[in-house]
PDB file of C-alpha atoms in Angstrom:
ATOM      1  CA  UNK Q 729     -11.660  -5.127   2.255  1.00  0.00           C
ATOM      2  CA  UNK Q 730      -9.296  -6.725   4.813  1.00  0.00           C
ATOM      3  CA  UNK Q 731      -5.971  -4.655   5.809  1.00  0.00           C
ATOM      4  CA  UNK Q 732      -3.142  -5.161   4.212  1.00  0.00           C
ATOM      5  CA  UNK Q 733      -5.147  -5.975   0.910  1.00  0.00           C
ATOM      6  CA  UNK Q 734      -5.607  -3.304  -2.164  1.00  0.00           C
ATOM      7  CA  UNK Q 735      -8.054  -4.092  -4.649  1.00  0.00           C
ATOM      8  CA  UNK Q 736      -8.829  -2.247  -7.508  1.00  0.00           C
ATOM      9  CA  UNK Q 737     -12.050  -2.605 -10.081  1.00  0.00           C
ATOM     10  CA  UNK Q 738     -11.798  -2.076 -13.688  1.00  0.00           C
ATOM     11  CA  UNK Q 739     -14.316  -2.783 -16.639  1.00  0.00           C
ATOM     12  CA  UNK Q 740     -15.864  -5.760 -13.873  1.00  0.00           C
ATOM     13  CA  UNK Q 741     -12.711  -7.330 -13.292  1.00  0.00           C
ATOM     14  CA  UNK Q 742     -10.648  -6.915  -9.710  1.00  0.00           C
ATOM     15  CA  UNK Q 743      -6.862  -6.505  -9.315  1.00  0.00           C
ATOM     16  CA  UNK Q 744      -6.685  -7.949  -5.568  1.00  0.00           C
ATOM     17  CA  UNK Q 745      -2.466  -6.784  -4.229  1.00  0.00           C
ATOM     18  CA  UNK Q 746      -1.495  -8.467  -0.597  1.00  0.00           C
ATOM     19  CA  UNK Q 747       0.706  -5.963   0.326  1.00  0.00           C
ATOM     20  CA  UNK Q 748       0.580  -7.619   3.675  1.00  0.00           C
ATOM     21  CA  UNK Q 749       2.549 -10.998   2.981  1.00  0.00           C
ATOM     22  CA  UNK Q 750       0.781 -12.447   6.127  1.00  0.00           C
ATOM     23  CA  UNK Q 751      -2.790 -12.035   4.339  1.00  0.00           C
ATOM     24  CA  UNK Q 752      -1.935 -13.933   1.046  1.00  0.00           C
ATOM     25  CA  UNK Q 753      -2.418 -17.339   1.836  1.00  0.00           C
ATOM     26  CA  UNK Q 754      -5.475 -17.186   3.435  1.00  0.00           C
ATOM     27  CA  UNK Q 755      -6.628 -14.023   0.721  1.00  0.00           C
ATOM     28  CA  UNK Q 756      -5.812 -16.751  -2.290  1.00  0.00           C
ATOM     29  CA  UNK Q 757      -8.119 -19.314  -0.444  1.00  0.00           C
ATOM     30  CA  UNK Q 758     -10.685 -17.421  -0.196  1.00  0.00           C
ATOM     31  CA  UNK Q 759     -10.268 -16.137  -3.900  1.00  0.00           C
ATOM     32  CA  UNK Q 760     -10.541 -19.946  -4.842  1.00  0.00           C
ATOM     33  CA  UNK Q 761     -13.056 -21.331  -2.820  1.00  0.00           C
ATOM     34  CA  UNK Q 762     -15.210 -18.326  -4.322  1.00  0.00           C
ATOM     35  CA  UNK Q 763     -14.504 -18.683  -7.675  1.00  0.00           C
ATOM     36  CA  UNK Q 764     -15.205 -22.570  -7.710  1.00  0.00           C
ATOM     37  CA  UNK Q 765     -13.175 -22.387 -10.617  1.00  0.00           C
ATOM     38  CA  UNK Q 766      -9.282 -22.009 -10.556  1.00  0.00           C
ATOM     39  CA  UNK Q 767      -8.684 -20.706 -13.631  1.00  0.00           C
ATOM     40  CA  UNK Q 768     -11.462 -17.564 -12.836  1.00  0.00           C
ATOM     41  CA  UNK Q 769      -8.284 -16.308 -10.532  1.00  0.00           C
ATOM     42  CA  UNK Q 770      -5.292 -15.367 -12.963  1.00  0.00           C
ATOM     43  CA  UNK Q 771      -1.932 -14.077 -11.250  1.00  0.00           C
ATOM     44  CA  UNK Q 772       0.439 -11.089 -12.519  1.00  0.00           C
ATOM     45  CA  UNK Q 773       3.718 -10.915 -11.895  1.00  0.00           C
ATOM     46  CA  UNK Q 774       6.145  -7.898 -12.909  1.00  0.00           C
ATOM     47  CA  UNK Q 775       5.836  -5.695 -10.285  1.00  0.00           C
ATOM     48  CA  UNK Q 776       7.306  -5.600  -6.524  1.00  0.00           C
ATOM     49  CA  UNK Q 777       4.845  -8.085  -5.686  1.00  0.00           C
ATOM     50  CA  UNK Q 778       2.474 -10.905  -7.444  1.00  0.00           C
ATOM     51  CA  UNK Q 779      -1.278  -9.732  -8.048  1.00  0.00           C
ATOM     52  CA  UNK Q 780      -4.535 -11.814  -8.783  1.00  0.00           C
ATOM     53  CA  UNK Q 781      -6.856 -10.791 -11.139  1.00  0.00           C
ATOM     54  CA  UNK Q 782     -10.631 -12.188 -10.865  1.00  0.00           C
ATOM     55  CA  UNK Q 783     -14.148 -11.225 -11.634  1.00  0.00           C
ATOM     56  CA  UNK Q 784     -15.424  -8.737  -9.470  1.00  0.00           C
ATOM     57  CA  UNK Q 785     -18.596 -11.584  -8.635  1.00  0.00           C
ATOM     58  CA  UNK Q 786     -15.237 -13.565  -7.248  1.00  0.00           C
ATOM     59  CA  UNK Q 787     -14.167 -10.438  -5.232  1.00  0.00           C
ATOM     60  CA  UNK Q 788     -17.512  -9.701  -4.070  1.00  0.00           C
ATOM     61  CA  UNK Q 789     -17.997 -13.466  -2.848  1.00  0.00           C
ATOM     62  CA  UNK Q 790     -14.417 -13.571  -1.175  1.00  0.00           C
ATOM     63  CA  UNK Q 791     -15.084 -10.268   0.755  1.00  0.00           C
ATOM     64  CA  UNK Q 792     -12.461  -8.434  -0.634  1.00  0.00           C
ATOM     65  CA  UNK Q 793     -14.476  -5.840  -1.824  1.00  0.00           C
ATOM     66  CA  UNK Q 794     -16.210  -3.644   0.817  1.00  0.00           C
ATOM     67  CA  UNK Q 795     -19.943  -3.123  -0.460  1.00  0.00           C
ATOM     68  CA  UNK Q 796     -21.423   0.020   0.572  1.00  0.00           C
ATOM     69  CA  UNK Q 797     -24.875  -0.349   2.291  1.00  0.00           C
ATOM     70  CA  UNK Q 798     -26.288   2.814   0.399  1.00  0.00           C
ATOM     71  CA  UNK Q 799     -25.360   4.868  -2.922  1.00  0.00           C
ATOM     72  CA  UNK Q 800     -23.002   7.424  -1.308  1.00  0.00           C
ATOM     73  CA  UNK Q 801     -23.445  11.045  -1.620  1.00  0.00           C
ATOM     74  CA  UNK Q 802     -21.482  12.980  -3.988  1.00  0.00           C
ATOM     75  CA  UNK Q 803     -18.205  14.260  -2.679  1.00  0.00           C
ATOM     76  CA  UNK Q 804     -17.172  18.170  -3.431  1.00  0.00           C
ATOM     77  CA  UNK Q 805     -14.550  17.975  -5.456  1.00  0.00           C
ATOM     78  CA  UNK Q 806     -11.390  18.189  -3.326  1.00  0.00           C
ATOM     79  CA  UNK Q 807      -9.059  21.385  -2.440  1.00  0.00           C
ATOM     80  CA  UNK Q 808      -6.312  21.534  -3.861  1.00  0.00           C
ATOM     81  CA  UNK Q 809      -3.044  20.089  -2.097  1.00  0.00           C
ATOM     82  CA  UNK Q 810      -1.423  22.691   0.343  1.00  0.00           C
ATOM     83  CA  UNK Q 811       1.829  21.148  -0.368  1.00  0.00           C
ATOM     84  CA  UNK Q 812       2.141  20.714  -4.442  1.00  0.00           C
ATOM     85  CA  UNK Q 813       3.865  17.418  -5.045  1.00  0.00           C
ATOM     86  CA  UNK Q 814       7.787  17.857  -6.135  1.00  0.00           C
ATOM     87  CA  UNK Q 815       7.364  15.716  -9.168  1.00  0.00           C
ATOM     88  CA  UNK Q 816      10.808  14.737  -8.751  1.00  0.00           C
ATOM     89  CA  UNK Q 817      12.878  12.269  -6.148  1.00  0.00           C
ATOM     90  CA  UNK Q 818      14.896  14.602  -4.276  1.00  0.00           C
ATOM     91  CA  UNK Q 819      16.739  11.422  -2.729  1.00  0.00           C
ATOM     92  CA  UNK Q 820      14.466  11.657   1.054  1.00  0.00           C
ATOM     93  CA  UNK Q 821      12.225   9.383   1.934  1.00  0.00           C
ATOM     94  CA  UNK Q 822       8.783  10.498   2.067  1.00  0.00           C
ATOM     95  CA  UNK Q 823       5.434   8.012   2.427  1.00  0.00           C
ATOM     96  CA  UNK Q 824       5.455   6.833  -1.119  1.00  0.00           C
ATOM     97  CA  UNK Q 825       8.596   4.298  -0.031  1.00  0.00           C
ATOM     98  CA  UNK Q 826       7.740   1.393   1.660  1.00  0.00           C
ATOM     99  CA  UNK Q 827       8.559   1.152   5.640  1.00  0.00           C
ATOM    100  CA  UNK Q 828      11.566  -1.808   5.036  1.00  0.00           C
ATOM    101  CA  UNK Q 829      13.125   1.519   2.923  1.00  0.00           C
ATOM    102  CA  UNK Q 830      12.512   4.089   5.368  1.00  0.00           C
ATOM    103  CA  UNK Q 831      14.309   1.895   7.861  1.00  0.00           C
ATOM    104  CA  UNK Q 832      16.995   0.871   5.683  1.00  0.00           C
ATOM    105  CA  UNK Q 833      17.801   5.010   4.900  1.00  0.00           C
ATOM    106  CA  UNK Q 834      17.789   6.061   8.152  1.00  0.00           C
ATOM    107  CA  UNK Q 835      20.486   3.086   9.461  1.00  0.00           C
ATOM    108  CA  UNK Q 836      22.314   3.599   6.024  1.00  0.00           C
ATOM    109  CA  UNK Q 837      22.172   7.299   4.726  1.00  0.00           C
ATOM    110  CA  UNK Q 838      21.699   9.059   8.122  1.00  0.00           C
ATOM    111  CA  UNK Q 839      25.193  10.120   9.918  1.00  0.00           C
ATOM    112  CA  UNK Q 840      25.290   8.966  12.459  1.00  0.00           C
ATOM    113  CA  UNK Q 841      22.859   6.167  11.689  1.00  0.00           C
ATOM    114  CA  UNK Q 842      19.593   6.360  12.966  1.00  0.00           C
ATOM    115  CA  UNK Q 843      17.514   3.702  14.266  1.00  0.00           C
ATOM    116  CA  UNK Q 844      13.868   4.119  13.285  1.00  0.00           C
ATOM    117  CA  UNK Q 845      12.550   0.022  13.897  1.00  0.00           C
ATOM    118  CA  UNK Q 846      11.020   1.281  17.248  1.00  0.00           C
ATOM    119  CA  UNK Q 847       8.622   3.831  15.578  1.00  0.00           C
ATOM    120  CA  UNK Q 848       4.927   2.824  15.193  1.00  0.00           C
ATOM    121  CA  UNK Q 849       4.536   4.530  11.496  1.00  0.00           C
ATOM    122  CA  UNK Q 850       5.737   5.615   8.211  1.00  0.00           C
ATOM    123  CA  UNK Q 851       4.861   9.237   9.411  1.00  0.00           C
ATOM    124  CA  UNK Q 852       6.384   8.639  13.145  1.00  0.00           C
ATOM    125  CA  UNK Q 853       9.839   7.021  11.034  1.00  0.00           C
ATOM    126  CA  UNK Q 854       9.787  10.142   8.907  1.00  0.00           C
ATOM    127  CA  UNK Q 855       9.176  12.905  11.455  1.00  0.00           C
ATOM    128  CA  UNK Q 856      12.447  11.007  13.604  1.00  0.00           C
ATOM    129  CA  UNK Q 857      14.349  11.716  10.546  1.00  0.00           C
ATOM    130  CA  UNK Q 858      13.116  15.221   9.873  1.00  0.00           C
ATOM    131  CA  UNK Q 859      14.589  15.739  13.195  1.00  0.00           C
ATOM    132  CA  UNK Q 860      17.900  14.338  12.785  1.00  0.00           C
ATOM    133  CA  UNK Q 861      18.049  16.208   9.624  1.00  0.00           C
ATOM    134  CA  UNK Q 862      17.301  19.311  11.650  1.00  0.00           C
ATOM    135  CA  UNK Q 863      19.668  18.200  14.478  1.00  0.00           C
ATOM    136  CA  UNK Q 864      22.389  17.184  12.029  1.00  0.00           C
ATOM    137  CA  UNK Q 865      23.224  19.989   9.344  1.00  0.00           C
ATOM    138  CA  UNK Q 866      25.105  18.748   6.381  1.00  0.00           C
ATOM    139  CA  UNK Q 867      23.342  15.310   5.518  1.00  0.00           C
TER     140      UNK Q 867
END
């Protein structure tokens, strides 16, 4: 699956999102030139961003879905979460929010503002304002 593409498979059909803008274009090409058939790849709107819905065979074809090369073993079932999720906004960004949000709260709702562009991650972004926060009682 290339970055910056999710794709998700239900009852054979794939729900291809380019959450990387950049990768559309060339994703929806490749989603057409696979299908042969334009109206095989059907496009959603309604939610932040457009999706494409095609047969999985179309998914396959395009390379947007990674095939594994042998069944995979089964997983243990996972441990549960050292940090239980809040279930609740509390109003700070965490890494459900997109990086254009994190960057936008930390110039807008920080005092004094805080400039987070320069960081390489979500996680790097929200550390620098866990610090601030620290640094700056009272936000």
């Amino acid at each position: 699956m290339p970055v910056g593409v999710n794709v998700s498979v239900e009852g054979g059909v794939a729900t291809i999102d380019f959450v990387d803008r950049s990768q559309r274009g060339v994703g929806i090409g490749r989603l057409l030139r696979a299908a042969g058939d334009p109206g095989l790849v059907e496009k959603r709107t309604g939610g932040p961003r457009p999706v494409y819905r095609v047969p999985v065979r179309v998914a396959a074809k395009a390379g947007m879905i990674d095939r594994p090369t042998r069944p995979a073993a089964p997983q243990p079932p996972a441990a549960p979460s050292a940090a239980p999720s809040r279930g609740y906004d509390d109003g700070w960004p965490d890494m459900d929010w997109s990086r254009r949000a994190i960057n936008e709260f930390a110039g807008a709702a920080m005092t004094p503002p805080l400039d987070v562009t320069g960081e390489p991650n979500k996680r790097a972004a929200l550390d620098a304002i866990e610090a601030h926060r620290r640094a700056n009682p009272g936000q």
